[in-house]
PDB file of C-alpha atoms in Angstrom:
ATOM      1  CA  UNK A 245     -88.559 109.506 144.558  1.00  0.00           C
ATOM      2  CA  UNK A 246     -85.378 109.637 146.547  1.00  0.00           C
ATOM      3  CA  UNK A 247     -82.264 108.488 144.758  1.00  0.00           C
ATOM      4  CA  UNK A 248     -80.153 105.974 146.633  1.00  0.00           C
ATOM      5  CA  UNK A 249     -76.731 107.281 147.626  1.00  0.00           C
ATOM      6  CA  UNK A 250     -73.869 106.259 145.406  1.00  0.00           C
ATOM      7  CA  UNK A 251     -71.405 104.009 147.155  1.00  0.00           C
ATOM      8  CA  UNK A 252     -67.706 104.751 146.726  1.00  0.00           C
ATOM      9  CA  UNK A 253     -65.739 102.296 144.604  1.00  0.00           C
ATOM     10  CA  UNK A 254     -64.162  99.389 146.426  1.00  0.00           C
ATOM     11  CA  UNK A 255     -60.639 100.552 145.561  1.00  0.00           C
ATOM     12  CA  UNK A 256     -61.142 104.127 146.737  1.00  0.00           C
ATOM     13  CA  UNK A 257     -58.648 105.256 149.352  1.00  0.00           C
ATOM     14  CA  UNK A 258     -59.163 107.724 152.120  1.00  0.00           C
ATOM     15  CA  UNK A 259     -56.643 110.562 152.592  1.00  0.00           C
ATOM     16  CA  UNK A 260     -53.476 109.207 154.145  1.00  0.00           C
ATOM     17  CA  UNK A 261     -54.507 105.590 153.622  1.00  0.00           C
ATOM     18  CA  UNK A 262     -51.913 103.366 151.978  1.00  0.00           C
ATOM     19  CA  UNK A 263     -53.908 100.234 151.300  1.00  0.00           C
ATOM     20  CA  UNK A 264     -57.287 100.324 149.549  1.00  0.00           C
ATOM     21  CA  UNK A 265     -60.510  99.460 151.323  1.00  0.00           C
ATOM     22  CA  UNK A 266     -60.865  96.259 149.281  1.00  0.00           C
ATOM     23  CA  UNK A 267     -57.469  94.957 150.361  1.00  0.00           C
ATOM     24  CA  UNK A 268     -57.956  91.926 152.580  1.00  0.00           C
ATOM     25  CA  UNK A 269     -55.216  93.061 154.882  1.00  0.00           C
ATOM     26  CA  UNK A 270     -55.498  90.637 157.737  1.00  0.00           C
ATOM     27  CA  UNK A 271     -55.520  87.455 155.658  1.00  0.00           C
ATOM     28  CA  UNK A 272     -52.810  88.718 153.328  1.00  0.00           C
ATOM     29  CA  UNK A 273     -50.454  89.623 156.169  1.00  0.00           C
ATOM     30  CA  UNK A 274     -51.000  86.237 157.817  1.00  0.00           C
ATOM     31  CA  UNK A 275     -50.304  84.411 154.550  1.00  0.00           C
ATOM     32  CA  UNK A 276     -47.180  86.446 153.903  1.00  0.00           C
ATOM     33  CA  UNK A 277     -46.043  85.804 157.465  1.00  0.00           C
ATOM     34  CA  UNK A 278     -46.309  82.030 157.097  1.00  0.00           C
ATOM     35  CA  UNK A 279     -44.604  82.036 153.689  1.00  0.00           C
ATOM     36  CA  UNK A 280     -41.793  84.231 155.002  1.00  0.00           C
ATOM     37  CA  UNK A 281     -41.253  81.989 158.021  1.00  0.00           C
ATOM     38  CA  UNK A 282     -40.934  78.940 155.770  1.00  0.00           C
ATOM     39  CA  UNK A 283     -38.583  80.782 153.409  1.00  0.00           C
ATOM     40  CA  UNK A 284     -36.410  81.834 156.373  1.00  0.00           C
ATOM     41  CA  UNK A 285     -35.759  78.248 157.509  1.00  0.00           C
ATOM     42  CA  UNK A 286     -32.383  77.998 155.687  1.00  0.00           C
ATOM     43  CA  UNK A 287     -31.408  81.195 157.601  1.00  0.00           C
ATOM     44  CA  UNK A 288     -29.250  82.593 154.760  1.00  0.00           C
ATOM     45  CA  UNK A 289     -32.447  83.254 152.800  1.00  0.00           C
ATOM     46  CA  UNK A 290     -33.882  85.530 155.508  1.00  0.00           C
ATOM     47  CA  UNK A 291     -33.068  88.865 153.761  1.00  0.00           C
ATOM     48  CA  UNK A 292     -34.577  87.639 150.478  1.00  0.00           C
ATOM     49  CA  UNK A 293     -37.616  86.225 152.307  1.00  0.00           C
ATOM     50  CA  UNK A 294     -38.411  89.521 154.031  1.00  0.00           C
ATOM     51  CA  UNK A 295     -37.699  91.487 150.855  1.00  0.00           C
ATOM     52  CA  UNK A 296     -40.101  89.227 148.954  1.00  0.00           C
ATOM     53  CA  UNK A 297     -42.744  89.783 151.638  1.00  0.00           C
ATOM     54  CA  UNK A 298     -42.358  93.541 151.375  1.00  0.00           C
ATOM     55  CA  UNK A 299     -42.412  93.490 147.575  1.00  0.00           C
ATOM     56  CA  UNK A 300     -45.558  91.330 147.574  1.00  0.00           C
ATOM     57  CA  UNK A 301     -47.388  93.692 149.923  1.00  0.00           C
ATOM     58  CA  UNK A 302     -46.153  96.733 147.988  1.00  0.00           C
ATOM     59  CA  UNK A 303     -47.508  95.330 144.719  1.00  0.00           C
ATOM     60  CA  UNK A 304     -50.841  94.651 146.391  1.00  0.00           C
ATOM     61  CA  UNK A 305     -50.994  98.254 147.587  1.00  0.00           C
ATOM     62  CA  UNK A 306     -49.884  99.865 144.336  1.00  0.00           C
ATOM     63  CA  UNK A 307     -51.442  97.670 141.660  1.00  0.00           C
ATOM     64  CA  UNK A 308     -54.070  95.679 143.543  1.00  0.00           C
ATOM     65  CA  UNK A 309     -52.222  92.454 142.710  1.00  0.00           C
ATOM     66  CA  UNK A 310     -53.732  89.632 144.799  1.00  0.00           C
ATOM     67  CA  UNK A 311     -51.449  88.234 147.465  1.00  0.00           C
ATOM     68  CA  UNK A 312     -50.783  84.559 146.919  1.00  0.00           C
ATOM     69  CA  UNK A 313     -48.144  81.893 147.253  1.00  0.00           C
ATOM     70  CA  UNK A 314     -47.282  82.071 143.550  1.00  0.00           C
ATOM     71  CA  UNK A 315     -46.664  85.796 143.618  1.00  0.00           C
ATOM     72  CA  UNK A 316     -44.586  85.521 146.773  1.00  0.00           C
ATOM     73  CA  UNK A 317     -42.444  82.710 145.345  1.00  0.00           C
ATOM     74  CA  UNK A 318     -41.837  84.774 142.218  1.00  0.00           C
ATOM     75  CA  UNK A 319     -40.630  87.671 144.334  1.00  0.00           C
ATOM     76  CA  UNK A 320     -38.497  85.312 146.411  1.00  0.00           C
ATOM     77  CA  UNK A 321     -36.736  83.974 143.308  1.00  0.00           C
ATOM     78  CA  UNK A 322     -36.093  87.529 142.142  1.00  0.00           C
ATOM     79  CA  UNK A 323     -34.562  88.511 145.485  1.00  0.00           C
ATOM     80  CA  UNK A 324     -32.421  85.386 145.914  1.00  0.00           C
ATOM     81  CA  UNK A 325     -29.163  86.858 144.660  1.00  0.00           C
ATOM     82  CA  UNK A 326     -25.566  86.200 145.714  1.00  0.00           C
ATOM     83  CA  UNK A 327     -25.634  89.498 147.599  1.00  0.00           C
ATOM     84  CA  UNK A 328     -28.733  88.594 149.573  1.00  0.00           C
ATOM     85  CA  UNK A 329     -27.265  85.193 150.473  1.00  0.00           C
ATOM     86  CA  UNK A 330     -24.059  86.849 151.681  1.00  0.00           C
ATOM     87  CA  UNK A 331     -26.191  89.172 153.789  1.00  0.00           C
ATOM     88  CA  UNK A 332     -27.988  86.118 155.115  1.00  0.00           C
ATOM     89  CA  UNK A 333     -24.682  84.692 156.312  1.00  0.00           C
ATOM     90  CA  UNK A 334     -24.321  87.718 158.568  1.00  0.00           C
ATOM     91  CA  UNK A 335     -27.514  86.803 160.442  1.00  0.00           C
ATOM     92  CA  UNK A 336     -26.181  83.771 162.364  1.00  0.00           C
ATOM     93  CA  UNK A 337     -22.835  85.495 162.917  1.00  0.00           C
ATOM     94  CA  UNK A 338     -24.597  88.497 164.416  1.00  0.00           C
ATOM     95  CA  UNK A 339     -26.757  86.286 166.630  1.00  0.00           C
ATOM     96  CA  UNK A 340     -23.677  84.467 167.936  1.00  0.00           C
ATOM     97  CA  UNK A 341     -21.911  87.765 168.632  1.00  0.00           C
ATOM     98  CA  UNK A 342     -24.929  89.086 170.538  1.00  0.00           C
ATOM     99  CA  UNK A 343     -25.222  85.883 172.565  1.00  0.00           C
ATOM    100  CA  UNK A 344     -21.536  86.043 173.500  1.00  0.00           C
ATOM    101  CA  UNK A 345     -21.833  89.684 174.495  1.00  0.00           C
ATOM    102  CA  UNK A 346     -24.942  88.915 176.520  1.00  0.00           C
ATOM    103  CA  UNK A 347     -23.143  86.102 178.361  1.00  0.00           C
ATOM    104  CA  UNK A 348     -20.234  88.431 179.141  1.00  0.00           C
ATOM    105  CA  UNK A 349     -22.579  91.127 180.411  1.00  0.00           C
ATOM    106  CA  UNK A 350     -24.271  88.667 182.770  1.00  0.00           C
ATOM    107  CA  UNK A 351     -20.860  88.019 184.307  1.00  0.00           C
ATOM    108  CA  UNK A 352     -19.228  90.191 186.914  1.00  0.00           C
ATOM    109  CA  UNK A 353     -17.415  92.382 184.429  1.00  0.00           C
ATOM    110  CA  UNK A 354     -16.877  96.125 185.084  1.00  0.00           C
ATOM    111  CA  UNK A 355     -19.450  98.280 183.320  1.00  0.00           C
ATOM    112  CA  UNK A 356     -21.945  95.460 182.811  1.00  0.00           C
ATOM    113  CA  UNK A 357     -24.751  97.679 184.071  1.00  0.00           C
ATOM    114  CA  UNK A 358     -24.116 100.166 181.252  1.00  0.00           C
ATOM    115  CA  UNK A 359     -23.434  97.629 178.541  1.00  0.00           C
ATOM    116  CA  UNK A 360     -26.717  95.741 179.013  1.00  0.00           C
ATOM    117  CA  UNK A 361     -29.028  98.579 177.856  1.00  0.00           C
ATOM    118  CA  UNK A 362     -26.503  99.528 175.175  1.00  0.00           C
ATOM    119  CA  UNK A 363     -26.639  95.991 173.792  1.00  0.00           C
ATOM    120  CA  UNK A 364     -30.448  96.051 173.790  1.00  0.00           C
ATOM    121  CA  UNK A 365     -30.505  99.364 171.909  1.00  0.00           C
ATOM    122  CA  UNK A 366     -27.893  98.105 169.445  1.00  0.00           C
ATOM    123  CA  UNK A 367     -29.920  94.973 168.741  1.00  0.00           C
ATOM    124  CA  UNK A 368     -33.095  97.011 168.304  1.00  0.00           C
ATOM    125  CA  UNK A 369     -31.343  99.454 165.981  1.00  0.00           C
ATOM    126  CA  UNK A 370     -29.920  96.668 163.835  1.00  0.00           C
ATOM    127  CA  UNK A 371     -33.351  95.055 163.569  1.00  0.00           C
ATOM    128  CA  UNK A 372     -34.953  98.333 162.458  1.00  0.00           C
ATOM    129  CA  UNK A 373     -32.283  99.046 159.843  1.00  0.00           C
ATOM    130  CA  UNK A 374     -32.555  95.465 158.580  1.00  0.00           C
ATOM    131  CA  UNK A 375     -36.324  95.820 158.166  1.00  0.00           C
ATOM    132  CA  UNK A 376     -35.926  99.155 156.368  1.00  0.00           C
ATOM    133  CA  UNK A 377     -33.349  97.535 154.087  1.00  0.00           C
ATOM    134  CA  UNK A 378     -35.615  94.632 153.141  1.00  0.00           C
ATOM    135  CA  UNK A 379     -38.497  97.013 152.386  1.00  0.00           C
ATOM    136  CA  UNK A 380     -36.558  99.029 149.801  1.00  0.00           C
ATOM    137  CA  UNK A 381     -37.793  98.897 146.195  1.00  0.00           C
ATOM    138  CA  UNK A 382     -35.569  99.049 143.127  1.00  0.00           C
ATOM    139  CA  UNK A 383     -33.048 100.568 142.502  1.00  0.00           C
ATOM    140  CA  UNK A 384     -32.105 100.460 146.210  1.00  0.00           C
ATOM    141  CA  UNK A 385     -33.204  96.848 146.719  1.00  0.00           C
ATOM    142  CA  UNK A 386     -31.516  95.307 149.785  1.00  0.00           C
ATOM    143  CA  UNK A 387     -29.058  98.198 150.141  1.00  0.00           C
ATOM    144  CA  UNK A 388     -27.914  98.447 153.805  1.00  0.00           C
ATOM    145  CA  UNK A 389     -26.540 101.929 153.183  1.00  0.00           C
ATOM    146  CA  UNK A 390     -29.886 103.191 151.870  1.00  0.00           C
ATOM    147  CA  UNK A 391     -31.708 101.457 154.708  1.00  0.00           C
ATOM    148  CA  UNK A 392     -29.509 103.208 157.258  1.00  0.00           C
ATOM    149  CA  UNK A 393     -29.923 106.578 155.541  1.00  0.00           C
ATOM    150  CA  UNK A 394     -33.710 106.281 155.475  1.00  0.00           C
ATOM    151  CA  UNK A 395     -33.771 105.178 159.108  1.00  0.00           C
ATOM    152  CA  UNK A 396     -31.831 108.289 160.129  1.00  0.00           C
ATOM    153  CA  UNK A 397     -33.735 110.623 157.808  1.00  0.00           C
ATOM    154  CA  UNK A 398     -37.174 109.505 159.052  1.00  0.00           C
ATOM    155  CA  UNK A 399     -36.999 109.247 162.858  1.00  0.00           C
ATOM    156  CA  UNK A 400     -40.768 108.952 163.208  1.00  0.00           C
ATOM    157  CA  UNK A 401     -40.895 105.913 160.967  1.00  0.00           C
ATOM    158  CA  UNK A 402     -37.862 104.483 162.744  1.00  0.00           C
ATOM    159  CA  UNK A 403     -39.604 104.795 166.101  1.00  0.00           C
ATOM    160  CA  UNK A 404     -42.723 103.122 164.724  1.00  0.00           C
ATOM    161  CA  UNK A 405     -40.656 100.235 163.401  1.00  0.00           C
ATOM    162  CA  UNK A 406     -38.805  99.975 166.707  1.00  0.00           C
ATOM    163  CA  UNK A 407     -42.160  99.709 168.485  1.00  0.00           C
ATOM    164  CA  UNK A 408     -43.221  96.996 166.033  1.00  0.00           C
ATOM    165  CA  UNK A 409     -40.019  95.035 166.718  1.00  0.00           C
ATOM    166  CA  UNK A 410     -40.477  95.328 170.495  1.00  0.00           C
ATOM    167  CA  UNK A 411     -44.098  94.204 170.239  1.00  0.00           C
ATOM    168  CA  UNK A 412     -43.117  91.259 168.037  1.00  0.00           C
ATOM    169  CA  UNK A 413     -40.410  90.247 170.534  1.00  0.00           C
ATOM    170  CA  UNK A 414     -42.901  90.385 173.401  1.00  0.00           C
ATOM    171  CA  UNK A 415     -45.417  88.282 171.474  1.00  0.00           C
ATOM    172  CA  UNK A 416     -42.741  85.743 170.549  1.00  0.00           C
ATOM    173  CA  UNK A 417     -41.708  85.499 174.204  1.00  0.00           C
ATOM    174  CA  UNK A 418     -45.206  85.295 175.660  1.00  0.00           C
ATOM    175  CA  UNK A 419     -47.008  83.345 172.886  1.00  0.00           C
ATOM    176  CA  UNK A 420     -44.420  81.269 170.979  1.00  0.00           C
ATOM    177  CA  UNK A 421     -47.108  79.726 168.762  1.00  0.00           C
ATOM    178  CA  UNK A 422     -47.409  83.111 167.011  1.00  0.00           C
ATOM    179  CA  UNK A 423     -43.779  83.142 165.873  1.00  0.00           C
ATOM    180  CA  UNK A 424     -44.501  81.804 162.344  1.00  0.00           C
ATOM    181  CA  UNK A 425     -46.972  84.666 161.794  1.00  0.00           C
ATOM    182  CA  UNK A 426     -44.808  87.541 163.048  1.00  0.00           C
ATOM    183  CA  UNK A 427     -42.734  88.130 159.872  1.00  0.00           C
ATOM    184  CA  UNK A 428     -45.915  89.223 158.079  1.00  0.00           C
ATOM    185  CA  UNK A 429     -46.767  92.156 160.374  1.00  0.00           C
ATOM    186  CA  UNK A 430     -43.095  93.175 160.536  1.00  0.00           C
ATOM    187  CA  UNK A 431     -42.799  93.214 156.738  1.00  0.00           C
ATOM    188  CA  UNK A 432     -46.098  95.086 156.521  1.00  0.00           C
ATOM    189  CA  UNK A 433     -44.903  97.711 159.027  1.00  0.00           C
ATOM    190  CA  UNK A 434     -41.620  98.201 157.167  1.00  0.00           C
ATOM    191  CA  UNK A 435     -43.432  98.487 153.825  1.00  0.00           C
ATOM    192  CA  UNK A 436     -45.939 101.059 155.077  1.00  0.00           C
ATOM    193  CA  UNK A 437     -43.209 103.144 156.736  1.00  0.00           C
ATOM    194  CA  UNK A 438     -41.161 103.151 153.539  1.00  0.00           C
ATOM    195  CA  UNK A 439     -44.132 103.950 151.295  1.00  0.00           C
ATOM    196  CA  UNK A 440     -45.271 106.818 153.491  1.00  0.00           C
ATOM    197  CA  UNK A 441     -41.721 108.132 153.797  1.00  0.00           C
ATOM    198  CA  UNK A 442     -41.338 108.311 150.021  1.00  0.00           C
ATOM    199  CA  UNK A 443     -44.882 109.564 149.370  1.00  0.00           C
ATOM    200  CA  UNK A 444     -46.085 106.373 147.683  1.00  0.00           C
ATOM    201  CA  UNK A 445     -49.618 105.155 148.118  1.00  0.00           C
ATOM    202  CA  UNK A 446     -51.018 108.546 149.196  1.00  0.00           C
ATOM    203  CA  UNK A 447     -54.300 109.746 147.853  1.00  0.00           C
ATOM    204  CA  UNK A 448     -54.328 112.782 145.588  1.00  0.00           C
TER     205      UNK A 448
END
């Protein structure tokens, strides 16, 4: 009598895999994306919203904690600090500065041809560092300095995040209806890059 093969446990991870096989990745990322979009509506809460998204996905990867609205809201309350709100104030100011610079570049100013790609690269770099910052766990939670250091120290992860930002921008431009879902994949990408960079979530 032939013995049936033993199936691997549902939470078993393959080498190099961050999230377990039983993790309902697609649905979780979509849910986190919608919750993050809603939490970002006041604008100043954007850093805390993305940090809560990253923390929620990190807990799901490390402890198998189910992703849900209650867990996300708990993380959001924990990340809503005076420091995160001050950082959120920088978001509209930065957007205004970039719009002004873009308007000046479109004019007939000397050096506009060189400044245009420089402005694009600067915007992309700021977006990547911001994502790395929101994906940081304690004790470096929402530390721009640590986010910048990790971005420089891990160029491969930085390039992957830059590609994710470019793809998200293209999707937002071509299919605007997807905009409320995009924060989820961006937070997921930042979380995976950070976890792999620090050795978390790897199989023994």
